[in-house]
Coordinates of N, CA and C in Angstrom, one line a residue:
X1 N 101.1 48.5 137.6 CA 101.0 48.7 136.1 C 101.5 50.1 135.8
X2 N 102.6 50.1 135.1 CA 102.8 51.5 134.2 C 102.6 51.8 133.0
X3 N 101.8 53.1 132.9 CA 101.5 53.4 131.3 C 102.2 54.7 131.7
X4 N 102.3 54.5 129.9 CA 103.4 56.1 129.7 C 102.8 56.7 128.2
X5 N 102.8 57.6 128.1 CA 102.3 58.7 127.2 C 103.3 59.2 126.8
X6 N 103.6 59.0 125.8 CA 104.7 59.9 124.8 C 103.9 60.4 124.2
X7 N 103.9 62.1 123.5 CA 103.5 62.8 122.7 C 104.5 63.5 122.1
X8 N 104.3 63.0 121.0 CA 104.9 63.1 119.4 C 104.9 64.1 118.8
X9 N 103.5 64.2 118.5 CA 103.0 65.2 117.3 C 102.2 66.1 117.7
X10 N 102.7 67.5 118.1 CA 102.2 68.5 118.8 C 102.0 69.7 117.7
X11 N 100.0 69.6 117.2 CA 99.9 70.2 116.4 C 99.2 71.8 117.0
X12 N 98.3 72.3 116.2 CA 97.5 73.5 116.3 C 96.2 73.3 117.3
X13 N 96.3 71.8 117.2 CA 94.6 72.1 117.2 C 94.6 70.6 117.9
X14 N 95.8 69.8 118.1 CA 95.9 68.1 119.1 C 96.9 67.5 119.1
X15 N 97.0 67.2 119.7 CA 98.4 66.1 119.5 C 98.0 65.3 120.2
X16 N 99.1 64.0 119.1 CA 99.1 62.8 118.8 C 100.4 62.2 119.9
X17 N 100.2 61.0 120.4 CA 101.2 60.4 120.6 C 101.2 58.9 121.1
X18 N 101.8 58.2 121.5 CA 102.0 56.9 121.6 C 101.6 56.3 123.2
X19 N 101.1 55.5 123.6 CA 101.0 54.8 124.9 C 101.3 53.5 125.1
X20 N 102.3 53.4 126.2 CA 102.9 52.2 126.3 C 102.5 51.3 127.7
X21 N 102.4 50.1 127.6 CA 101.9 49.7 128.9 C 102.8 48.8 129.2
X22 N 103.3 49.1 130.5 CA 104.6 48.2 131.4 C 105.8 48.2 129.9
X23 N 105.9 49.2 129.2 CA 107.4 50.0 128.2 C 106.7 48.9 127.1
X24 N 105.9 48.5 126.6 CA 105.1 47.6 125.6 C 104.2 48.7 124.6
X25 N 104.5 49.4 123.7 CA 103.6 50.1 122.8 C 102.1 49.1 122.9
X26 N 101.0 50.3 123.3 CA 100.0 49.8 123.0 C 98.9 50.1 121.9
X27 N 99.0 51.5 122.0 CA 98.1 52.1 120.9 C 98.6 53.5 120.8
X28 N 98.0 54.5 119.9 CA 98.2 55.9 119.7 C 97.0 56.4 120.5
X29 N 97.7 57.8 121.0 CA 96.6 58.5 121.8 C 96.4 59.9 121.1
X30 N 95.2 60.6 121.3 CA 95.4 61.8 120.7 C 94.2 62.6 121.8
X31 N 94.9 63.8 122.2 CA 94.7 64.3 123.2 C 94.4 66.0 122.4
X32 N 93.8 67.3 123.5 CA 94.0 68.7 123.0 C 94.9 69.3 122.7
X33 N 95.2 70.4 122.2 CA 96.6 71.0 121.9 C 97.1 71.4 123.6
X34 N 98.3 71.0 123.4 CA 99.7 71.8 124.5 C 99.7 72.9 124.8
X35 N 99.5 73.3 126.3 CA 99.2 74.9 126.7 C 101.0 74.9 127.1
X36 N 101.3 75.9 128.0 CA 102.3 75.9 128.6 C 101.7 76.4 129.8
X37 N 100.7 75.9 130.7 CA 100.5 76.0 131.8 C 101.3 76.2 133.0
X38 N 101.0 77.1 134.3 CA 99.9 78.0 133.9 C 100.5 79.6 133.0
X39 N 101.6 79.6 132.7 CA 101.7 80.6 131.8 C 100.5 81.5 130.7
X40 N 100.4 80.0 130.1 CA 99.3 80.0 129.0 C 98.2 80.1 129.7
X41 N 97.1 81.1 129.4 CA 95.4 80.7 129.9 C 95.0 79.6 129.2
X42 N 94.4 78.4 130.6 CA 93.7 77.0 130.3 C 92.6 77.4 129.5
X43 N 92.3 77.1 128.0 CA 91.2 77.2 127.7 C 90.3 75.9 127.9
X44 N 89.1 75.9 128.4 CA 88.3 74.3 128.9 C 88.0 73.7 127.4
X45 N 88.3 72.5 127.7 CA 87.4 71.6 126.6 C 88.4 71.8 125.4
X46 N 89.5 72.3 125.5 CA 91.0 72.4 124.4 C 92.4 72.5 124.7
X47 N 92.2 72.2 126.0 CA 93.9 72.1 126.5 C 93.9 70.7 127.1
X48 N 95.4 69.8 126.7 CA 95.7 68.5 127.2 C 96.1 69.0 128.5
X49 N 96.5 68.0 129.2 CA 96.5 68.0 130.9 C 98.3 68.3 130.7
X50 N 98.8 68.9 132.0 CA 100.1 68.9 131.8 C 101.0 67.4 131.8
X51 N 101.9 67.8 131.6 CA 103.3 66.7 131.7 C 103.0 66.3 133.1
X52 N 103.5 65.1 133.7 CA 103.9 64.7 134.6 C 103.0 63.0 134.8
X53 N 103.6 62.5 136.5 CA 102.7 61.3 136.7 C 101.6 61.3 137.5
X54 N 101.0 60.8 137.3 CA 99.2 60.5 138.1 C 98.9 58.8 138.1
X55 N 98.4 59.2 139.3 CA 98.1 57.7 140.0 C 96.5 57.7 139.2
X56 N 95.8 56.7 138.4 CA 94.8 55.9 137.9 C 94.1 55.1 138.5
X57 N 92.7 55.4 139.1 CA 92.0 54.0 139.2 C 91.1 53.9 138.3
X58 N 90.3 52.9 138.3 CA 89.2 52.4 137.6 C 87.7 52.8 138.0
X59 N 87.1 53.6 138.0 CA 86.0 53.6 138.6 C 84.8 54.3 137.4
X60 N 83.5 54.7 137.9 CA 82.5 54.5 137.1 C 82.4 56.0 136.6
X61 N 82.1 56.5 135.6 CA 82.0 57.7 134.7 C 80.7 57.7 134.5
X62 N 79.7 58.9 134.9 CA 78.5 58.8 134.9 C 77.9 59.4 133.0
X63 N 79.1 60.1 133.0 CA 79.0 60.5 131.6 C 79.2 59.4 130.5
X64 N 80.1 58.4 130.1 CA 79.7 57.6 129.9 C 79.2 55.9 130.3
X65 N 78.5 56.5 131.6 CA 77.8 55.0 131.8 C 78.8 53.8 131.7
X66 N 79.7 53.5 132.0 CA 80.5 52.5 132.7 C 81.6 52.8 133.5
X67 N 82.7 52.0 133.5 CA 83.9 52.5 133.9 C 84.9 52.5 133.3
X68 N 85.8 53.6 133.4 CA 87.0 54.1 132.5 C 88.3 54.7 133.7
X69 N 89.6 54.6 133.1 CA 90.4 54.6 133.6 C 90.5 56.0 134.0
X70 N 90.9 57.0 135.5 CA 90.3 57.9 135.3 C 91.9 58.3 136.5
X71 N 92.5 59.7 135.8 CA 93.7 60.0 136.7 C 93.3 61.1 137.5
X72 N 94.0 60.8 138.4 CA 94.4 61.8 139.7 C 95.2 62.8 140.3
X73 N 94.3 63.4 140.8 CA 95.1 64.9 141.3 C 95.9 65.6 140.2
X74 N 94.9 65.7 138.8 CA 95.7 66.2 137.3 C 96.1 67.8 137.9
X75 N 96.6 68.6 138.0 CA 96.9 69.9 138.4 C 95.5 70.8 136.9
X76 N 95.0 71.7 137.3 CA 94.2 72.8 136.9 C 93.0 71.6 136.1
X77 N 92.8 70.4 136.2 CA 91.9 69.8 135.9 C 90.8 68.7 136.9
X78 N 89.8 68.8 136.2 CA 89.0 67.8 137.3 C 88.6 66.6 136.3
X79 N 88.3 65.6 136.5 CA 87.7 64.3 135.6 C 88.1 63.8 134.7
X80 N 89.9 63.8 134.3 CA 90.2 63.4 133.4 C 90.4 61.9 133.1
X81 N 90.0 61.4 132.3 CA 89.4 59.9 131.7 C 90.4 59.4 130.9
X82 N 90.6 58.1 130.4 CA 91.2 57.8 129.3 C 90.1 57.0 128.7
X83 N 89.8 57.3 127.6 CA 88.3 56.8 127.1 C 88.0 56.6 125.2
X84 N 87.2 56.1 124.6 CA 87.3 56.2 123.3 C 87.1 57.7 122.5
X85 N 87.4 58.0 121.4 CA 87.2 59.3 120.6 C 87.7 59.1 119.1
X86 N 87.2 60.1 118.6 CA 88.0 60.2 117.4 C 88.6 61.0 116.9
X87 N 88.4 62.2 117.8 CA 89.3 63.8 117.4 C 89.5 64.2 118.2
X88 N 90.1 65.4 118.5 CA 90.3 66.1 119.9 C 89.0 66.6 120.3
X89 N 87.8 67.0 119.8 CA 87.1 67.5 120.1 C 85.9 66.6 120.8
X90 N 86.4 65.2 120.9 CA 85.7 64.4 121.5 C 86.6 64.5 123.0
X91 N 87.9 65.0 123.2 CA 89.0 64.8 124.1 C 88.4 65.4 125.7
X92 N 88.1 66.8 125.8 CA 87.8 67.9 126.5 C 88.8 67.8 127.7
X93 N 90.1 67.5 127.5 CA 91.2 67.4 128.1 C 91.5 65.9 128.4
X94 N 90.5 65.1 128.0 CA 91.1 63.9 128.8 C 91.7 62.9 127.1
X95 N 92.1 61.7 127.7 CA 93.1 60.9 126.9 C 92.7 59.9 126.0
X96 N 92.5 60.6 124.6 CA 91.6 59.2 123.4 C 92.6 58.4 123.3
X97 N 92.2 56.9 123.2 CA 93.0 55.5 122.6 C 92.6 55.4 121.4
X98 N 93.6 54.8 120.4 CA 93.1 54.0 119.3 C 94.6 53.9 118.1
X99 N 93.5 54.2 117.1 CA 95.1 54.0 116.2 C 94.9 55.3 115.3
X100 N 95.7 55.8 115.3 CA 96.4 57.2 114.6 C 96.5 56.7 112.7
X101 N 95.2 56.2 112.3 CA 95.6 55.6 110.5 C 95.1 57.4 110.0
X102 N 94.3 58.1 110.6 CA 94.2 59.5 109.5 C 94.4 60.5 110.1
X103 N 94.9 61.4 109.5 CA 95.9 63.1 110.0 C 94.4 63.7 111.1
X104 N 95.2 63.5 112.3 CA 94.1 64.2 113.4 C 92.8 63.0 113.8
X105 N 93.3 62.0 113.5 CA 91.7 61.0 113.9 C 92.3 60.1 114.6
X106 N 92.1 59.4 115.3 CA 91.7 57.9 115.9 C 90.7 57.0 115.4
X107 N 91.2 56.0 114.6 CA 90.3 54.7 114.7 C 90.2 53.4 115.5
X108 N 89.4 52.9 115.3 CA 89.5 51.8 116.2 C 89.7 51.8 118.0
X109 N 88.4 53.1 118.3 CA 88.7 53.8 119.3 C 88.3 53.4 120.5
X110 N 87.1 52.6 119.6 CA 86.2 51.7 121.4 C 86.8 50.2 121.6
X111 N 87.1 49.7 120.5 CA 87.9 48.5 120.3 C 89.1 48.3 121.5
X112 N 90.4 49.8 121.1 CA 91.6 50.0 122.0 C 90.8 50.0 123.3
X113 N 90.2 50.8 123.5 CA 89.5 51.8 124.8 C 88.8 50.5 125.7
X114 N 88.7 49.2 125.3 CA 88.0 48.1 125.8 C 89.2 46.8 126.2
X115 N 89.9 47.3 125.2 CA 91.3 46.1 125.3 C 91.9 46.5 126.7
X116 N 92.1 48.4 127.0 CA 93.4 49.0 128.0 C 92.3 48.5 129.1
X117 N 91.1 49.0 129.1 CA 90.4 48.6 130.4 C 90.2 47.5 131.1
X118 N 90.5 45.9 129.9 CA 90.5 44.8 130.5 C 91.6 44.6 131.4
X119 N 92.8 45.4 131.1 CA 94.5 45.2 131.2 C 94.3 45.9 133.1
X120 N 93.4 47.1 132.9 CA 94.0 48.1 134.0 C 92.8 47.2 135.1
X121 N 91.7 46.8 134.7 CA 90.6 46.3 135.8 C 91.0 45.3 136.3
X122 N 92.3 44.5 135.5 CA 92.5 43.0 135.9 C 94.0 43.9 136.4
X123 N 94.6 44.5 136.9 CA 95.6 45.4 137.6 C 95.1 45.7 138.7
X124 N 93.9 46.4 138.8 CA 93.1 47.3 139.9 C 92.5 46.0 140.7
X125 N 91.9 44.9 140.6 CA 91.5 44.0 140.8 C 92.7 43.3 141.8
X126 N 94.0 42.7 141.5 CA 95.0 42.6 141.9 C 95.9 43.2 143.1
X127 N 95.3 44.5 143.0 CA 96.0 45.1 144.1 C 96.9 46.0 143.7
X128 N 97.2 45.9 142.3 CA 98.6 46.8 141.8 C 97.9 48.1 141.9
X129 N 99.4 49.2 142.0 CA 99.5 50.4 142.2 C 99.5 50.6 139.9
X130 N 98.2 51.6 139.7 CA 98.4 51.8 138.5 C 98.9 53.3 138.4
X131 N 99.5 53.8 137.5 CA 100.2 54.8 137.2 C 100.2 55.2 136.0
X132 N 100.3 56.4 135.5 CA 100.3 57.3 134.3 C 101.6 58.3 134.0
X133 N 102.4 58.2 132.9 CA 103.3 59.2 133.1 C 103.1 60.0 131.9
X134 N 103.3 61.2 131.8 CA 102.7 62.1 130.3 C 104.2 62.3 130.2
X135 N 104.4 62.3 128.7 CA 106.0 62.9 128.5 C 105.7 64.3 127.8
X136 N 106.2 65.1 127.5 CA 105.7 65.9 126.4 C 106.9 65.5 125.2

């Protein structure tokens, strides 16, 4: 399975962008604002993770109590998730699902966030190699 992250809308304070699964738009994602790492100092809990690909499994998040799609070997980050939110401030670097209907929010966040996890558990389940690509 490939998911791909395009980011769009690179504001002050989060950016927004689109996630596609196997090149199929799935939902909008909205992540922290864009550092230029490591140039830029990582500030925690407000910088998105850099560009590039990461391998995804599925396994259990003690933070929120089930399991969430969760990428690997992110460079200057540890535990990054793809999980429900509604702002960046729910983000702390990792990757909100849902739909982009108001300036800086995600709706319909645990809805999305329940749909990608059926898609990637019945992947992981399978044997497939799952994958992540961030575009900026």
């Amino acid at each position: 399975m490939e998911l791909r992250v395009e980011r769009l809308w690179k504001k002050d304070k989060y950016t927004v962008g689109r996630l596609f699964v196997d090149g199929n738009m799935f939902c909008n994602t909205l992540e922290d604002r864009l550092r230029d790492l490591p140039a830029e100092k990582k500030i925690p809990e407000r910088t998105a993770i850099p560009a590039g690909k990461y391998k995804v499994i599925y396994n259990w998040s003690p933070k929120f109590g089930r399991n969430l799609p969760r990428l690997l070997n992110v460079p200057y980050f540890d535990g990054i998730l793809i999980h429900p939110g509604s702002t960046a401030d729910d983000s702390a670097g990792c990757i909100l699902v849902g739909k982009n209907t108001e300036v800086g929010r995600l709706t319909e966040s645990r809805y999305t966030s329940d749909r990608l996890n059926v898609l990637i558990e019945d992947a992981q389940r399978k044997g497939e190699e799952i994958t992540i690509e961030i575009i900026n």
